[in-house]
């Protein structure tokens, strides 16, 4: 199973970006899908999460500005980021936990995407 993130870039404060994360492989199901972010010298922090039943959670600093969503049929995760602020500048990583099939057996996976840079200028 692999995760491929895309959609980062440079944007002015107040602007918007949409991140995508496509999961590929012999996936049976995906339970949690999350977005994390990390800046130099700091720990990676959980930004938003969505579960298989559709529930979502956000850190306080992005509530009302970011929206996490998923297309379960396409195994794709999104993060719509509006009203971006310079403090949102970070490398954003997608993360997924689920099950995949190999031959006739099922296994659990826990994967990270490669990261996509988001830079918000003031």
mmCIF file of C-alpha atoms in Angstrom:
data_model
loop_
_atom_site.group_PDB
_atom_site.id
_atom_site.type_symbol
_atom_site.label_atom_id
_atom_site.label_comp_id
_atom_site.label_asym_id
_atom_site.label_seq_id
_atom_site.Cartn_x
_atom_site.Cartn_y
_atom_site.Cartn_z
ATOM 1 C CA UNK A 1 0.000 0.000 0.000
ATOM 2 C CA UNK A 2 1.318 3.443 -0.922
ATOM 3 C CA UNK A 3 0.092 6.978 -0.231
ATOM 4 C CA UNK A 4 0.799 9.769 -2.708
ATOM 5 C CA UNK A 5 0.205 13.319 -1.496
ATOM 6 C CA UNK A 6 -0.107 16.355 -3.747
ATOM 7 C CA UNK A 7 -1.482 19.868 -3.869
ATOM 8 C CA UNK A 8 0.974 21.867 -1.799
ATOM 9 C CA UNK A 9 2.435 25.161 -2.938
ATOM 10 C CA UNK A 10 3.005 28.820 -2.219
ATOM 11 C CA UNK A 11 0.009 31.011 -1.424
ATOM 12 C CA UNK A 12 -0.575 34.412 0.105
ATOM 13 C CA UNK A 13 -2.185 34.777 3.506
ATOM 14 C CA UNK A 14 -5.938 34.497 3.182
ATOM 15 C CA UNK A 15 -5.676 32.192 0.205
ATOM 16 C CA UNK A 16 -6.696 28.567 -0.237
ATOM 17 C CA UNK A 17 -5.130 25.258 -1.156
ATOM 18 C CA UNK A 18 -6.492 21.766 -1.516
ATOM 19 C CA UNK A 19 -4.312 18.807 -0.633
ATOM 20 C CA UNK A 20 -4.976 15.323 -1.962
ATOM 21 C CA UNK A 21 -3.682 11.936 -0.894
ATOM 22 C CA UNK A 22 -4.310 8.878 -3.035
ATOM 23 C CA UNK A 23 -3.915 5.418 -1.537
ATOM 24 C CA UNK A 24 -3.078 2.557 -3.868
ATOM 25 C CA UNK A 25 -2.595 -1.171 -3.520
ATOM 26 C CA UNK A 26 -4.737 -4.166 -2.669
ATOM 27 C CA UNK A 27 -6.695 -2.235 -0.093
ATOM 28 C CA UNK A 28 -9.598 -3.928 1.614
ATOM 29 C CA UNK A 29 -10.630 -0.970 3.753
ATOM 30 C CA UNK A 30 -9.203 2.140 5.356
ATOM 31 C CA UNK A 31 -10.192 3.012 8.898
ATOM 32 C CA UNK A 32 -8.580 6.291 9.909
ATOM 33 C CA UNK A 33 -7.145 8.790 7.458
ATOM 34 C CA UNK A 34 -5.338 11.817 8.809
ATOM 35 C CA UNK A 35 -3.366 14.907 7.897
ATOM 36 C CA UNK A 36 -0.325 15.862 9.931
ATOM 37 C CA UNK A 37 2.071 18.762 9.523
ATOM 38 C CA UNK A 38 5.601 19.443 10.610
ATOM 39 C CA UNK A 39 7.874 22.468 10.725
ATOM 40 C CA UNK A 40 11.661 22.365 11.223
ATOM 41 C CA UNK A 41 12.649 21.602 14.788
ATOM 42 C CA UNK A 42 9.129 20.690 15.874
ATOM 43 C CA UNK A 43 7.269 17.438 16.308
ATOM 44 C CA UNK A 44 4.804 16.346 13.702
ATOM 45 C CA UNK A 45 1.318 17.382 14.800
ATOM 46 C CA UNK A 46 -2.061 15.939 13.944
ATOM 47 C CA UNK A 47 -4.107 18.514 12.036
ATOM 48 C CA UNK A 48 -7.279 16.661 11.114
ATOM 49 C CA UNK A 49 -8.609 13.137 11.119
ATOM 50 C CA UNK A 50 -11.529 11.277 9.613
ATOM 51 C CA UNK A 51 -12.764 7.798 10.463
ATOM 52 C CA UNK A 52 -14.490 5.157 8.378
ATOM 53 C CA UNK A 53 -17.872 6.232 9.756
ATOM 54 C CA UNK A 54 -17.316 9.786 8.533
ATOM 55 C CA UNK A 55 -16.602 11.521 11.814
ATOM 56 C CA UNK A 56 -13.976 14.264 11.757
ATOM 57 C CA UNK A 57 -11.796 16.082 14.254
ATOM 58 C CA UNK A 58 -9.516 19.096 13.961
ATOM 59 C CA UNK A 59 -6.991 20.892 16.060
ATOM 60 C CA UNK A 60 -8.337 24.159 17.401
ATOM 61 C CA UNK A 61 -6.098 26.353 15.250
ATOM 62 C CA UNK A 62 -7.640 25.117 11.991
ATOM 63 C CA UNK A 63 -11.282 24.696 13.012
ATOM 64 C CA UNK A 64 -13.556 26.648 10.708
ATOM 65 C CA UNK A 65 -10.801 27.044 8.096
ATOM 66 C CA UNK A 66 -9.813 23.491 7.123
ATOM 67 C CA UNK A 67 -12.085 20.689 5.985
ATOM 68 C CA UNK A 68 -11.003 17.054 5.797
ATOM 69 C CA UNK A 69 -12.898 14.695 3.542
ATOM 70 C CA UNK A 70 -12.456 11.342 1.880
ATOM 71 C CA UNK A 71 -13.662 9.545 -1.208
ATOM 72 C CA UNK A 72 -13.869 5.979 0.026
ATOM 73 C CA UNK A 73 -14.551 4.574 -3.426
ATOM 74 C CA UNK A 74 -11.308 6.099 -4.718
ATOM 75 C CA UNK A 75 -9.346 5.676 -1.459
ATOM 76 C CA UNK A 76 -8.490 9.357 -1.613
ATOM 77 C CA UNK A 77 -8.175 11.854 1.217
ATOM 78 C CA UNK A 78 -8.506 15.617 0.876
ATOM 79 C CA UNK A 79 -7.758 18.662 2.968
ATOM 80 C CA UNK A 80 -9.386 21.904 1.883
ATOM 81 C CA UNK A 81 -7.495 24.754 3.503
ATOM 82 C CA UNK A 82 -9.067 28.200 3.453
ATOM 83 C CA UNK A 83 -8.077 31.512 4.984
ATOM 84 C CA UNK A 84 -4.511 30.314 5.239
ATOM 85 C CA UNK A 85 -2.159 31.974 7.689
ATOM 86 C CA UNK A 86 1.651 32.147 7.732
ATOM 87 C CA UNK A 87 1.632 29.850 10.761
ATOM 88 C CA UNK A 88 0.078 27.134 8.589
ATOM 89 C CA UNK A 89 3.380 26.903 6.722
ATOM 90 C CA UNK A 90 4.652 23.346 7.079
ATOM 91 C CA UNK A 91 5.206 20.071 5.325
ATOM 92 C CA UNK A 92 1.881 18.255 5.327
ATOM 93 C CA UNK A 93 1.743 14.471 5.531
ATOM 94 C CA UNK A 94 -1.160 12.140 4.991
ATOM 95 C CA UNK A 95 -1.491 8.986 7.046
ATOM 96 C CA UNK A 96 -3.780 5.983 6.781
ATOM 97 C CA UNK A 97 -4.489 2.825 8.726
ATOM 98 C CA UNK A 98 -6.440 -0.060 7.274
ATOM 99 C CA UNK A 99 -6.300 -3.562 5.838
ATOM 100 C CA UNK A 100 -4.952 -4.948 2.593
ATOM 101 C CA UNK A 101 -5.017 -8.323 0.910
ATOM 102 C CA UNK A 102 -1.992 -10.298 -0.173
ATOM 103 C CA UNK A 103 -2.756 -13.562 -1.905
ATOM 104 C CA UNK A 104 -5.471 -15.075 0.285
ATOM 105 C CA UNK A 105 -4.587 -13.371 3.543
ATOM 106 C CA UNK A 106 -5.391 -10.011 5.102
ATOM 107 C CA UNK A 107 -2.928 -7.702 6.813
ATOM 108 C CA UNK A 108 -3.043 -4.365 8.606
ATOM 109 C CA UNK A 109 -1.217 -1.403 7.119
ATOM 110 C CA UNK A 110 -0.104 1.891 8.668
ATOM 111 C CA UNK A 111 1.336 4.166 5.984
ATOM 112 C CA UNK A 112 2.566 7.727 5.521
ATOM 113 C CA UNK A 113 2.612 9.791 2.378
ATOM 114 C CA UNK A 114 5.798 11.529 1.265
ATOM 115 C CA UNK A 115 4.829 15.018 2.430
ATOM 116 C CA UNK A 116 3.882 18.120 0.488
ATOM 117 C CA UNK A 117 5.163 21.614 1.281
ATOM 118 C CA UNK A 118 2.664 24.369 2.059
ATOM 119 C CA UNK A 119 4.078 27.876 2.307
ATOM 120 C CA UNK A 120 1.899 30.843 3.255
ATOM 121 C CA UNK A 121 3.407 34.268 2.745
ATOM 122 C CA UNK A 122 2.345 37.286 4.776
#
